[in-house]
Amino acid sequence: MVKQERAARTRDTLVRAAAEVFAEEGFGTASISAISRRAGVSTGGLHFHFGSKGALAEAVAERASEKLRAITVSRRSGGDVLQTLVDSSHDLMALLERDPVVRAGFGLSGGGAAPAAVRFGGAGWDLRTQWQRWVEATFRAADQEGRLAEEVSPQAAAAAVVAAMVGFGVLGAGGFPRVGPSPLARYWALTLPRLAAPGSLEELTPGGSGAPRGAVPRRSS
């Protein structure tokens, strides 16, 4: 049991170290020696747990996928579906800012230099696709519940929101959003009046459920 716990801790350390190096250098440039130094584990010890850099990348992507799933699944029960989307977007930006595993996972998703199992989502770990599908499903649910404005299609709304999140990533340091909640709250303050049915708008908080109502100015049209 002690050996199993030690092995699990070593694997966790290696996955985090690999994520940090992937996020900083990219998968193609990152080296096994750099990852082992970051983790404080010998190269032989690294290869004992992970047979290749690609296997490490798959482990990083799998962990990141679990973290992304947690912030979306945890918000499915109850509440306004559009507020759920707003809250989850804030959760995602916070994860990207503080968690190198999630940052690296998004970097590996769709990257041309990433291993095939990650690049093509062979194990279901393509985070960009995972996030996009969840956003689309959320907008479909909002439409079914009469929460979307009449002229808004769920598909168009999802495409616009996903594109905006990608934009935050492009503008963020290192290619990922490290912008804090305020710019994202302003984005939602501008966007929600176009998306939400008139009767739903006053119930929504652009800064997330934990933010004070009215903390961000809203447009009336």
XYZ file of C-alpha atoms in Angstrom:
221
model
C 0.000 0.000 0.000
C 2.823 2.404 0.868
C 4.546 1.629 -2.435
C 1.282 2.182 -4.332
C 0.735 5.529 -2.639
C 4.315 6.571 -3.379
C 3.902 5.529 -7.017
C 0.656 7.503 -7.285
C 2.330 10.608 -5.851
C 5.221 10.224 -8.284
C 2.830 9.916 -11.216
C 0.954 13.025 -10.059
C 4.228 14.928 -9.779
C 5.291 13.830 -13.248
C 1.942 14.748 -14.811
C 2.032 18.226 -13.280
C 5.670 18.741 -14.285
C 4.897 17.605 -17.840
C 1.911 19.963 -17.956
C 4.060 22.895 -16.850
C 6.718 22.144 -19.458
C 4.142 21.535 -22.221
C 2.372 24.799 -21.356
C 5.626 26.750 -21.371
C 7.438 25.166 -24.312
C 4.851 23.286 -26.341
C 4.703 19.531 -26.822
C 7.118 19.411 -29.717
C 9.879 21.340 -27.947
C 9.434 19.831 -24.493
C 12.027 17.208 -23.579
C 11.894 14.240 -21.253
C 14.964 15.562 -19.441
C 13.288 18.916 -18.796
C 10.196 17.169 -17.410
C 12.228 14.863 -15.173
C 14.228 17.830 -13.812
C 11.033 19.777 -13.123
C 9.549 16.808 -11.293
C 12.730 15.959 -9.391
C 12.518 12.411 -10.741
C 15.257 10.609 -12.641
C 14.776 9.933 -16.333
C 14.715 6.227 -15.539
C 12.041 6.802 -12.926
C 9.981 8.782 -15.435
C 10.195 5.983 -17.998
C 9.160 3.478 -15.339
C 5.801 5.270 -15.020
C 5.405 6.624 -18.577
C 6.893 4.904 -21.577
C 7.116 8.014 -23.749
C 6.465 11.735 -23.961
C 3.261 10.896 -25.803
C 2.068 8.794 -22.867
C 2.711 11.737 -20.576
C 0.746 14.000 -22.899
C -2.187 11.588 -22.855
C -2.102 11.542 -19.043
C -2.092 15.350 -18.956
C -4.992 15.537 -21.418
C -6.970 12.935 -19.447
C -6.529 14.861 -16.169
C -7.465 18.118 -17.870
C -10.579 16.517 -19.364
C -11.646 15.344 -15.904
C -11.221 18.865 -14.513
C -13.233 20.380 -17.362
C -15.959 17.774 -16.910
C -16.143 18.626 -13.201
C -16.893 22.324 -13.765
C -19.619 21.560 -16.292
C -21.294 18.522 -14.726
C -21.369 20.140 -11.276
C -23.493 22.995 -12.617
C -26.125 21.003 -14.494
C -28.642 20.586 -11.695
C -31.100 23.416 -11.137
C -30.814 27.100 -11.879
C -30.980 29.092 -15.082
C -29.126 27.382 -17.921
C -27.689 30.643 -19.240
C -26.353 31.484 -15.790
C -24.867 27.996 -15.720
C -23.019 28.822 -18.939
C -21.781 32.142 -17.551
C -20.628 30.543 -14.310
C -18.860 27.694 -16.086
C -17.050 30.118 -18.381
C -15.719 31.942 -15.306
C -14.701 28.608 -13.798
C -12.892 27.680 -16.999
C -10.993 30.975 -17.183
C -9.960 30.574 -13.541
C -8.707 27.048 -14.211
C -6.748 28.181 -17.243
C -5.150 30.905 -15.172
C -4.087 28.817 -12.185
C -3.909 25.199 -13.344
C -1.073 24.200 -15.709
C -2.708 20.817 -16.338
C -5.795 22.443 -17.851
C -3.683 24.995 -19.741
C -1.545 22.248 -21.223
C -4.601 20.104 -21.970
C -6.102 22.822 -24.141
C -2.739 23.373 -25.769
C -2.483 19.691 -26.639
C -6.008 19.561 -28.052
C -5.837 19.927 -31.794
C -2.138 20.727 -31.788
C -0.329 19.445 -34.867
C 2.673 18.272 -32.818
C 0.608 16.464 -30.201
C 0.355 12.669 -30.190
C -2.495 11.248 -32.257
C -4.529 9.978 -29.287
C -4.644 13.536 -27.952
C -4.754 15.368 -31.282
C -7.745 13.506 -32.622
C -9.497 12.908 -29.325
C -8.994 9.165 -29.670
C -9.700 8.664 -25.974
C -12.219 11.488 -25.705
C -9.647 14.003 -24.423
C -9.975 16.751 -27.019
C -10.768 19.573 -24.596
C -11.692 22.136 -27.220
C -14.302 19.819 -28.715
C -15.467 18.782 -25.241
C -16.056 22.421 -24.265
C -17.716 23.318 -27.580
C -20.159 20.418 -27.394
C -21.121 21.341 -23.852
C -21.727 24.988 -24.822
C -23.890 23.880 -27.758
C -25.899 21.533 -25.539
C -26.402 24.301 -22.980
C -27.733 26.709 -25.595
C -30.081 24.031 -26.930
C -31.408 23.540 -23.408
C -31.830 27.311 -23.002
C -33.789 27.427 -26.267
C -36.059 24.571 -25.189
C -36.751 26.362 -21.911
C -37.580 29.643 -23.673
C -34.525 31.414 -22.254
C -33.087 32.532 -25.601
C -34.227 35.602 -27.504
C -36.520 34.648 -30.384
C -34.094 35.597 -33.155
C -31.144 33.697 -31.653
C -30.309 30.184 -32.832
C -28.526 27.859 -30.396
C -25.942 26.949 -33.040
C -25.059 30.574 -33.844
C -24.944 31.520 -30.167
C -22.638 28.603 -29.365
C -20.317 29.450 -32.247
C -20.076 33.078 -31.100
C -19.372 32.210 -27.478
C -16.800 29.530 -28.281
C -15.056 31.951 -30.655
C -14.957 34.574 -27.913
C -13.415 32.115 -25.460
C -10.775 31.272 -28.057
C -10.182 35.009 -28.407
C -9.549 35.332 -24.697
C -7.043 32.518 -25.098
C -5.243 34.218 -27.984
C -5.020 37.512 -26.107
C -3.958 35.885 -22.834
C -0.315 35.581 -21.846
C 1.269 32.459 -23.257
C -1.728 31.958 -25.528
C -4.139 31.281 -22.655
C -6.528 33.602 -20.799
C -5.030 34.990 -17.594
C -7.320 37.961 -17.592
C -9.264 37.591 -14.339
C -13.040 37.817 -14.043
C -13.618 41.482 -14.941
C -13.052 41.384 -18.746
C -15.118 38.213 -19.009
C -17.885 39.794 -16.944
C -17.890 42.791 -19.284
C -18.094 40.448 -22.249
C -21.170 38.766 -20.789
C -22.705 42.150 -19.897
C -22.498 43.107 -23.566
C -23.561 39.705 -24.913
C -26.365 38.522 -22.650
C -28.843 41.248 -23.683
C -28.539 39.916 -27.238
C -28.879 36.272 -26.240
C -31.391 36.120 -23.413
C -35.157 36.358 -23.686
C -36.359 39.672 -22.215
C -37.905 38.026 -19.169
C -34.698 36.188 -18.344
C -32.183 39.001 -18.514
C -32.739 40.514 -15.088
C -32.124 37.149 -13.451
C -28.622 36.843 -14.924
C -25.333 38.003 -13.396
C -22.527 38.593 -15.936
C -19.836 38.323 -13.256
C -20.996 34.871 -12.189
C -23.391 33.729 -9.491
C -21.016 34.797 -6.732
C -20.709 38.368 -8.020
C -22.945 41.189 -6.757
C -25.869 41.953 -9.028
C -25.427 45.205 -10.863
C -21.645 45.190 -10.364
C -21.237 45.244 -14.160
C -23.249 47.716 -16.274
C -25.731 46.073 -18.627
C -26.900 47.199 -22.028
C -30.624 47.423 -22.503
C -30.483 46.757 -26.226
